[in-house]
PDB file of C-alpha atoms in Angstrom:
ATOM      1  CA  UNK A   1     -23.097  39.539  30.920  1.00  0.00           C
ATOM      2  CA  UNK A   2     -19.299  39.092  30.689  1.00  0.00           C
ATOM      3  CA  UNK A   3     -19.543  35.992  32.829  1.00  0.00           C
ATOM      4  CA  UNK A   4     -22.024  34.412  30.394  1.00  0.00           C
ATOM      5  CA  UNK A   5     -19.808  35.302  27.435  1.00  0.00           C
ATOM      6  CA  UNK A   6     -16.727  33.754  29.109  1.00  0.00           C
ATOM      7  CA  UNK A   7     -18.629  30.556  29.948  1.00  0.00           C
ATOM      8  CA  UNK A   8     -19.926  30.398  26.375  1.00  0.00           C
ATOM      9  CA  UNK A   9     -16.392  30.805  24.962  1.00  0.00           C
ATOM     10  CA  UNK A  10     -15.032  28.090  27.269  1.00  0.00           C
ATOM     11  CA  UNK A  11     -17.781  25.719  26.171  1.00  0.00           C
ATOM     12  CA  UNK A  12     -17.159  26.581  22.522  1.00  0.00           C
ATOM     13  CA  UNK A  13     -13.417  25.917  22.848  1.00  0.00           C
ATOM     14  CA  UNK A  14     -14.194  22.626  24.588  1.00  0.00           C
ATOM     15  CA  UNK A  15     -16.571  21.534  21.836  1.00  0.00           C
ATOM     16  CA  UNK A  16     -14.109  22.444  19.084  1.00  0.00           C
ATOM     17  CA  UNK A  17     -11.339  20.574  20.910  1.00  0.00           C
ATOM     18  CA  UNK A  18     -13.542  17.487  21.208  1.00  0.00           C
ATOM     19  CA  UNK A  19     -14.433  17.662  17.526  1.00  0.00           C
ATOM     20  CA  UNK A  20     -10.754  17.924  16.505  1.00  0.00           C
ATOM     21  CA  UNK A  21      -9.919  15.060  18.856  1.00  0.00           C
ATOM     22  CA  UNK A  22     -12.625  12.945  17.226  1.00  0.00           C
ATOM     23  CA  UNK A  23     -11.178  13.761  13.766  1.00  0.00           C
ATOM     24  CA  UNK A  24      -7.748  12.580  14.929  1.00  0.00           C
ATOM     25  CA  UNK A  25      -9.204   9.367  16.271  1.00  0.00           C
ATOM     26  CA  UNK A  26     -11.327   8.892  13.147  1.00  0.00           C
ATOM     27  CA  UNK A  27      -8.357   9.267  10.790  1.00  0.00           C
ATOM     28  CA  UNK A  28      -6.207   6.935  12.856  1.00  0.00           C
ATOM     29  CA  UNK A  29      -9.068   4.429  12.820  1.00  0.00           C
ATOM     30  CA  UNK A  30      -9.499   4.863   9.057  1.00  0.00           C
ATOM     31  CA  UNK A  31      -5.769   4.239   8.548  1.00  0.00           C
ATOM     32  CA  UNK A  32      -5.844   1.225  10.846  1.00  0.00           C
ATOM     33  CA  UNK A  33      -8.839  -0.180   8.951  1.00  0.00           C
ATOM     34  CA  UNK A  34      -7.049   0.462   5.650  1.00  0.00           C
ATOM     35  CA  UNK A  35      -4.060  -1.658   6.687  1.00  0.00           C
ATOM     36  CA  UNK A  36      -6.352  -4.390   8.036  1.00  0.00           C
ATOM     37  CA  UNK A  37      -8.193  -4.417   4.693  1.00  0.00           C
ATOM     38  CA  UNK A  38      -4.846  -4.621   2.850  1.00  0.00           C
ATOM     39  CA  UNK A  39      -3.708  -7.484   5.066  1.00  0.00           C
ATOM     40  CA  UNK A  40      -6.955  -9.338   4.381  1.00  0.00           C
ATOM     41  CA  UNK A  41      -7.038  -8.288   0.692  1.00  0.00           C
ATOM     42  CA  UNK A  42     -10.601  -7.216   1.445  1.00  0.00           C
ATOM     43  CA  UNK A  43     -11.990  -4.743  -1.088  1.00  0.00           C
ATOM     44  CA  UNK A  44     -15.381  -4.576   0.663  1.00  0.00           C
ATOM     45  CA  UNK A  45     -13.733  -3.301   3.879  1.00  0.00           C
ATOM     46  CA  UNK A  46     -11.618  -0.846   1.922  1.00  0.00           C
ATOM     47  CA  UNK A  47     -14.439   0.551  -0.244  1.00  0.00           C
ATOM     48  CA  UNK A  48     -15.639   3.130   2.304  1.00  0.00           C
ATOM     49  CA  UNK A  49     -12.136   4.245   3.286  1.00  0.00           C
ATOM     50  CA  UNK A  50     -11.022   5.610  -0.083  1.00  0.00           C
ATOM     51  CA  UNK A  51     -11.964   8.719  -2.034  1.00  0.00           C
ATOM     52  CA  UNK A  52     -13.113   8.331  -5.646  1.00  0.00           C
ATOM     53  CA  UNK A  53      -9.498   8.498  -6.766  1.00  0.00           C
ATOM     54  CA  UNK A  54      -6.276   7.630  -5.006  1.00  0.00           C
ATOM     55  CA  UNK A  55      -2.775   8.936  -5.699  1.00  0.00           C
ATOM     56  CA  UNK A  56       0.142   6.618  -4.934  1.00  0.00           C
ATOM     57  CA  UNK A  57       3.562   8.254  -4.781  1.00  0.00           C
ATOM     58  CA  UNK A  58       7.092   7.055  -4.128  1.00  0.00           C
ATOM     59  CA  UNK A  59       9.107  10.296  -4.287  1.00  0.00           C
ATOM     60  CA  UNK A  60      12.544   8.642  -4.305  1.00  0.00           C
ATOM     61  CA  UNK A  61      11.716   6.860  -7.565  1.00  0.00           C
ATOM     62  CA  UNK A  62       9.660   9.740  -9.016  1.00  0.00           C
ATOM     63  CA  UNK A  63       6.699   7.367  -9.129  1.00  0.00           C
ATOM     64  CA  UNK A  64       3.215   8.813  -9.127  1.00  0.00           C
ATOM     65  CA  UNK A  65       0.059   7.005 -10.217  1.00  0.00           C
ATOM     66  CA  UNK A  66      -3.563   8.077  -9.901  1.00  0.00           C
ATOM     67  CA  UNK A  67      -6.006   5.193  -9.540  1.00  0.00           C
ATOM     68  CA  UNK A  68      -9.745   5.397  -9.674  1.00  0.00           C
ATOM     69  CA  UNK A  69     -11.188   3.709  -6.604  1.00  0.00           C
ATOM     70  CA  UNK A  70     -12.562   0.969  -8.863  1.00  0.00           C
ATOM     71  CA  UNK A  71      -9.185   0.360 -10.556  1.00  0.00           C
ATOM     72  CA  UNK A  72      -7.377   0.260  -7.223  1.00  0.00           C
ATOM     73  CA  UNK A  73      -9.832  -2.221  -5.689  1.00  0.00           C
ATOM     74  CA  UNK A  74     -10.570  -4.379  -8.760  1.00  0.00           C
ATOM     75  CA  UNK A  75      -7.077  -4.505 -10.224  1.00  0.00           C
ATOM     76  CA  UNK A  76      -4.255  -3.468  -7.884  1.00  0.00           C
ATOM     77  CA  UNK A  77      -5.703  -5.031  -4.712  1.00  0.00           C
ATOM     78  CA  UNK A  78      -6.458  -8.300  -6.533  1.00  0.00           C
ATOM     79  CA  UNK A  79      -2.927  -8.298  -7.993  1.00  0.00           C
ATOM     80  CA  UNK A  80      -1.487  -7.730  -4.526  1.00  0.00           C
ATOM     81  CA  UNK A  81      -3.659 -10.514  -3.051  1.00  0.00           C
ATOM     82  CA  UNK A  82      -2.226 -13.102  -5.468  1.00  0.00           C
ATOM     83  CA  UNK A  83       1.080 -12.963  -3.558  1.00  0.00           C
ATOM     84  CA  UNK A  84      -0.631 -13.532  -0.171  1.00  0.00           C
ATOM     85  CA  UNK A  85       0.620 -10.383   1.571  1.00  0.00           C
ATOM     86  CA  UNK A  86       0.995  -9.784   5.268  1.00  0.00           C
ATOM     87  CA  UNK A  87       0.914  -6.167   6.416  1.00  0.00           C
ATOM     88  CA  UNK A  88       1.954  -5.257   9.969  1.00  0.00           C
ATOM     89  CA  UNK A  89       1.700  -1.726  11.308  1.00  0.00           C
ATOM     90  CA  UNK A  90       4.751  -1.238  13.503  1.00  0.00           C
ATOM     91  CA  UNK A  91       3.922   2.329  14.561  1.00  0.00           C
ATOM     92  CA  UNK A  92       1.266   4.858  13.642  1.00  0.00           C
ATOM     93  CA  UNK A  93       0.527   8.439  14.651  1.00  0.00           C
ATOM     94  CA  UNK A  94      -1.276  11.558  13.552  1.00  0.00           C
ATOM     95  CA  UNK A  95       0.617  14.664  12.451  1.00  0.00           C
ATOM     96  CA  UNK A  96      -0.913  17.813  10.947  1.00  0.00           C
ATOM     97  CA  UNK A  97      -4.006  16.034   9.650  1.00  0.00           C
ATOM     98  CA  UNK A  98      -2.089  13.164   8.050  1.00  0.00           C
ATOM     99  CA  UNK A  99      -1.403   9.704   9.390  1.00  0.00           C
ATOM    100  CA  UNK A 100       2.168   8.462   9.418  1.00  0.00           C
ATOM    101  CA  UNK A 101       2.697   4.734   9.708  1.00  0.00           C
ATOM    102  CA  UNK A 102       5.732   2.490   9.795  1.00  0.00           C
ATOM    103  CA  UNK A 103       4.685  -0.738   8.064  1.00  0.00           C
ATOM    104  CA  UNK A 104       6.206  -4.131   7.347  1.00  0.00           C
ATOM    105  CA  UNK A 105       4.983  -6.017   4.280  1.00  0.00           C
ATOM    106  CA  UNK A 106       5.849  -9.554   3.326  1.00  0.00           C
ATOM    107  CA  UNK A 107       4.578 -11.698   0.480  1.00  0.00           C
ATOM    108  CA  UNK A 108       5.774 -14.388  -1.926  1.00  0.00           C
ATOM    109  CA  UNK A 109       7.060 -11.834  -4.451  1.00  0.00           C
ATOM    110  CA  UNK A 110       8.955  -9.737  -1.906  1.00  0.00           C
ATOM    111  CA  UNK A 111      10.543 -12.762  -0.227  1.00  0.00           C
ATOM    112  CA  UNK A 112      11.580 -14.160  -3.612  1.00  0.00           C
ATOM    113  CA  UNK A 113      13.168 -10.915  -4.768  1.00  0.00           C
ATOM    114  CA  UNK A 114      14.597  -9.565  -1.526  1.00  0.00           C
ATOM    115  CA  UNK A 115      14.620 -12.420   0.999  1.00  0.00           C
ATOM    116  CA  UNK A 116      13.008 -10.345   3.750  1.00  0.00           C
ATOM    117  CA  UNK A 117       9.947  -8.118   4.273  1.00  0.00           C
ATOM    118  CA  UNK A 118       9.814  -4.489   3.133  1.00  0.00           C
ATOM    119  CA  UNK A 119       9.700  -1.895   5.845  1.00  0.00           C
ATOM    120  CA  UNK A 120       8.190   1.393   4.734  1.00  0.00           C
ATOM    121  CA  UNK A 121       7.094   4.722   6.086  1.00  0.00           C
ATOM    122  CA  UNK A 122       3.617   5.512   4.794  1.00  0.00           C
ATOM    123  CA  UNK A 123       1.931   8.889   4.807  1.00  0.00           C
ATOM    124  CA  UNK A 124      -1.842   8.801   4.353  1.00  0.00           C
ATOM    125  CA  UNK A 125      -3.521  12.054   3.325  1.00  0.00           C
ATOM    126  CA  UNK A 126      -7.239  12.673   3.669  1.00  0.00           C
ATOM    127  CA  UNK A 127     -10.072  14.709   2.271  1.00  0.00           C
ATOM    128  CA  UNK A 128     -13.420  14.559   4.052  1.00  0.00           C
ATOM    129  CA  UNK A 129     -12.205  11.552   6.065  1.00  0.00           C
ATOM    130  CA  UNK A 130     -11.440   9.531   2.925  1.00  0.00           C
ATOM    131  CA  UNK A 131      -7.919   8.516   1.940  1.00  0.00           C
ATOM    132  CA  UNK A 132      -6.853  10.466  -1.145  1.00  0.00           C
ATOM    133  CA  UNK A 133      -3.101   9.845  -1.225  1.00  0.00           C
ATOM    134  CA  UNK A 134      -0.544   7.319  -0.040  1.00  0.00           C
ATOM    135  CA  UNK A 135       3.108   8.305  -0.045  1.00  0.00           C
ATOM    136  CA  UNK A 136       5.686   5.564   0.464  1.00  0.00           C
ATOM    137  CA  UNK A 137       9.290   5.719   1.597  1.00  0.00           C
ATOM    138  CA  UNK A 138      11.172   2.405   1.536  1.00  0.00           C
ATOM    139  CA  UNK A 139      13.362   1.972   4.593  1.00  0.00           C
ATOM    140  CA  UNK A 140      15.164  -1.283   3.818  1.00  0.00           C
ATOM    141  CA  UNK A 141      14.733  -1.789   0.065  1.00  0.00           C
ATOM    142  CA  UNK A 142      17.724  -3.744  -1.281  1.00  0.00           C
ATOM    143  CA  UNK A 143      17.799  -2.595  -4.920  1.00  0.00           C
ATOM    144  CA  UNK A 144      20.858  -4.675  -5.799  1.00  0.00           C
ATOM    145  CA  UNK A 145      19.387  -7.988  -4.585  1.00  0.00           C
ATOM    146  CA  UNK A 146      15.942  -7.189  -6.006  1.00  0.00           C
ATOM    147  CA  UNK A 147      17.406  -6.264  -9.408  1.00  0.00           C
ATOM    148  CA  UNK A 148      19.639  -9.345  -9.577  1.00  0.00           C
ATOM    149  CA  UNK A 149      16.803 -11.729  -8.690  1.00  0.00           C
ATOM    150  CA  UNK A 150      14.379  -9.981 -11.048  1.00  0.00           C
ATOM    151  CA  UNK A 151      16.811 -10.213 -13.984  1.00  0.00           C
ATOM    152  CA  UNK A 152      17.536 -13.860 -13.183  1.00  0.00           C
ATOM    153  CA  UNK A 153      13.813 -14.712 -13.093  1.00  0.00           C
ATOM    154  CA  UNK A 154      13.092 -12.853 -16.344  1.00  0.00           C
ATOM    155  CA  UNK A 155      15.998 -14.535 -18.181  1.00  0.00           C
ATOM    156  CA  UNK A 156      15.177 -17.997 -16.828  1.00  0.00           C
ATOM    157  CA  UNK A 157      11.484 -17.661 -17.670  1.00  0.00           C
ATOM    158  CA  UNK A 158      12.211 -16.376 -21.180  1.00  0.00           C
ATOM    159  CA  UNK A 159      14.439 -19.417 -21.798  1.00  0.00           C
ATOM    160  CA  UNK A 160      12.363 -22.102 -20.022  1.00  0.00           C
ATOM    161  CA  UNK A 161       8.742 -20.885 -20.046  1.00  0.00           C
ATOM    162  CA  UNK A 162       8.288 -18.241 -22.753  1.00  0.00           C
ATOM    163  CA  UNK A 163       4.533 -19.004 -22.778  1.00  0.00           C
ATOM    164  CA  UNK A 164       4.225 -17.097 -19.489  1.00  0.00           C
ATOM    165  CA  UNK A 165       5.353 -13.936 -21.310  1.00  0.00           C
ATOM    166  CA  UNK A 166       6.750 -12.641 -18.028  1.00  0.00           C
ATOM    167  CA  UNK A 167       8.350  -9.584 -19.661  1.00  0.00           C
ATOM    168  CA  UNK A 168       4.819  -8.191 -20.041  1.00  0.00           C
ATOM    169  CA  UNK A 169       3.193  -9.708 -16.959  1.00  0.00           C
ATOM    170  CA  UNK A 170       5.803  -8.700 -14.400  1.00  0.00           C
ATOM    171  CA  UNK A 171       4.488  -5.109 -14.522  1.00  0.00           C
ATOM    172  CA  UNK A 172       0.809  -5.863 -15.201  1.00  0.00           C
ATOM    173  CA  UNK A 173      -0.905  -5.095 -11.923  1.00  0.00           C
ATOM    174  CA  UNK A 174      -4.046  -7.140 -12.512  1.00  0.00           C
ATOM    175  CA  UNK A 175      -5.108 -10.442 -11.017  1.00  0.00           C
ATOM    176  CA  UNK A 176      -4.257 -12.378 -14.208  1.00  0.00           C
ATOM    177  CA  UNK A 177      -0.866 -10.632 -14.496  1.00  0.00           C
ATOM    178  CA  UNK A 178      -0.146 -11.462 -10.856  1.00  0.00           C
ATOM    179  CA  UNK A 179      -1.076 -15.126 -11.348  1.00  0.00           C
ATOM    180  CA  UNK A 180       1.331 -15.460 -14.286  1.00  0.00           C
ATOM    181  CA  UNK A 181       4.016 -13.669 -12.290  1.00  0.00           C
ATOM    182  CA  UNK A 182       3.500 -15.998  -9.311  1.00  0.00           C
ATOM    183  CA  UNK A 183       3.476 -19.062 -11.598  1.00  0.00           C
ATOM    184  CA  UNK A 184       6.867 -17.988 -12.971  1.00  0.00           C
ATOM    185  CA  UNK A 185       8.274 -17.617  -9.443  1.00  0.00           C
ATOM    186  CA  UNK A 186       6.926 -21.040  -8.403  1.00  0.00           C
ATOM    187  CA  UNK A 187       8.266 -22.755 -11.526  1.00  0.00           C
ATOM    188  CA  UNK A 188      11.651 -21.110 -11.049  1.00  0.00           C
ATOM    189  CA  UNK A 189      11.830 -22.287  -7.423  1.00  0.00           C
ATOM    190  CA  UNK A 190      10.675 -25.826  -8.296  1.00  0.00           C
ATOM    191  CA  UNK A 191      12.692 -26.383 -11.486  1.00  0.00           C
ATOM    192  CA  UNK A 192      15.926 -24.492 -10.939  1.00  0.00           C
TER     193      UNK A 192
END
């Protein structure tokens, strides 16, 4: 009888270990697919990866925004896509049920403002194998250069192309806001 109980317990431990291992692999795969979808600006690929709402935090800047899945996909992702981003996962691992990733992001906006790609540490948190929160830590953000170039663009646009109303559109994370923002950058680079 004891022998049967011991064998049963060993099998149970093995099954639980396999299930936890599958969860780890699943979450890493979900995170990998998330970054691929970001790189491709592909809302259809991202749809199944996100919970109904998504919290984006940047603790250093006390930034916290809750997006509905629809708002994130239909507005933020389309805004991001306007600048033709490239996301590269440099390293990714699983730790205590969360995925930690070191990511490089480059796009027309970032290169204009900073002259080089962002490198960030991203923490992805899950509920029921859906991403519910993304926490970002900037590794190489050059606030001084970004701020100088941002102020220069805003002043130049206000003086030379006030019709773009960049003061409003620079923070409007929608596709139309992104297009006006990009148009201002392109005009600045071509006319200055």
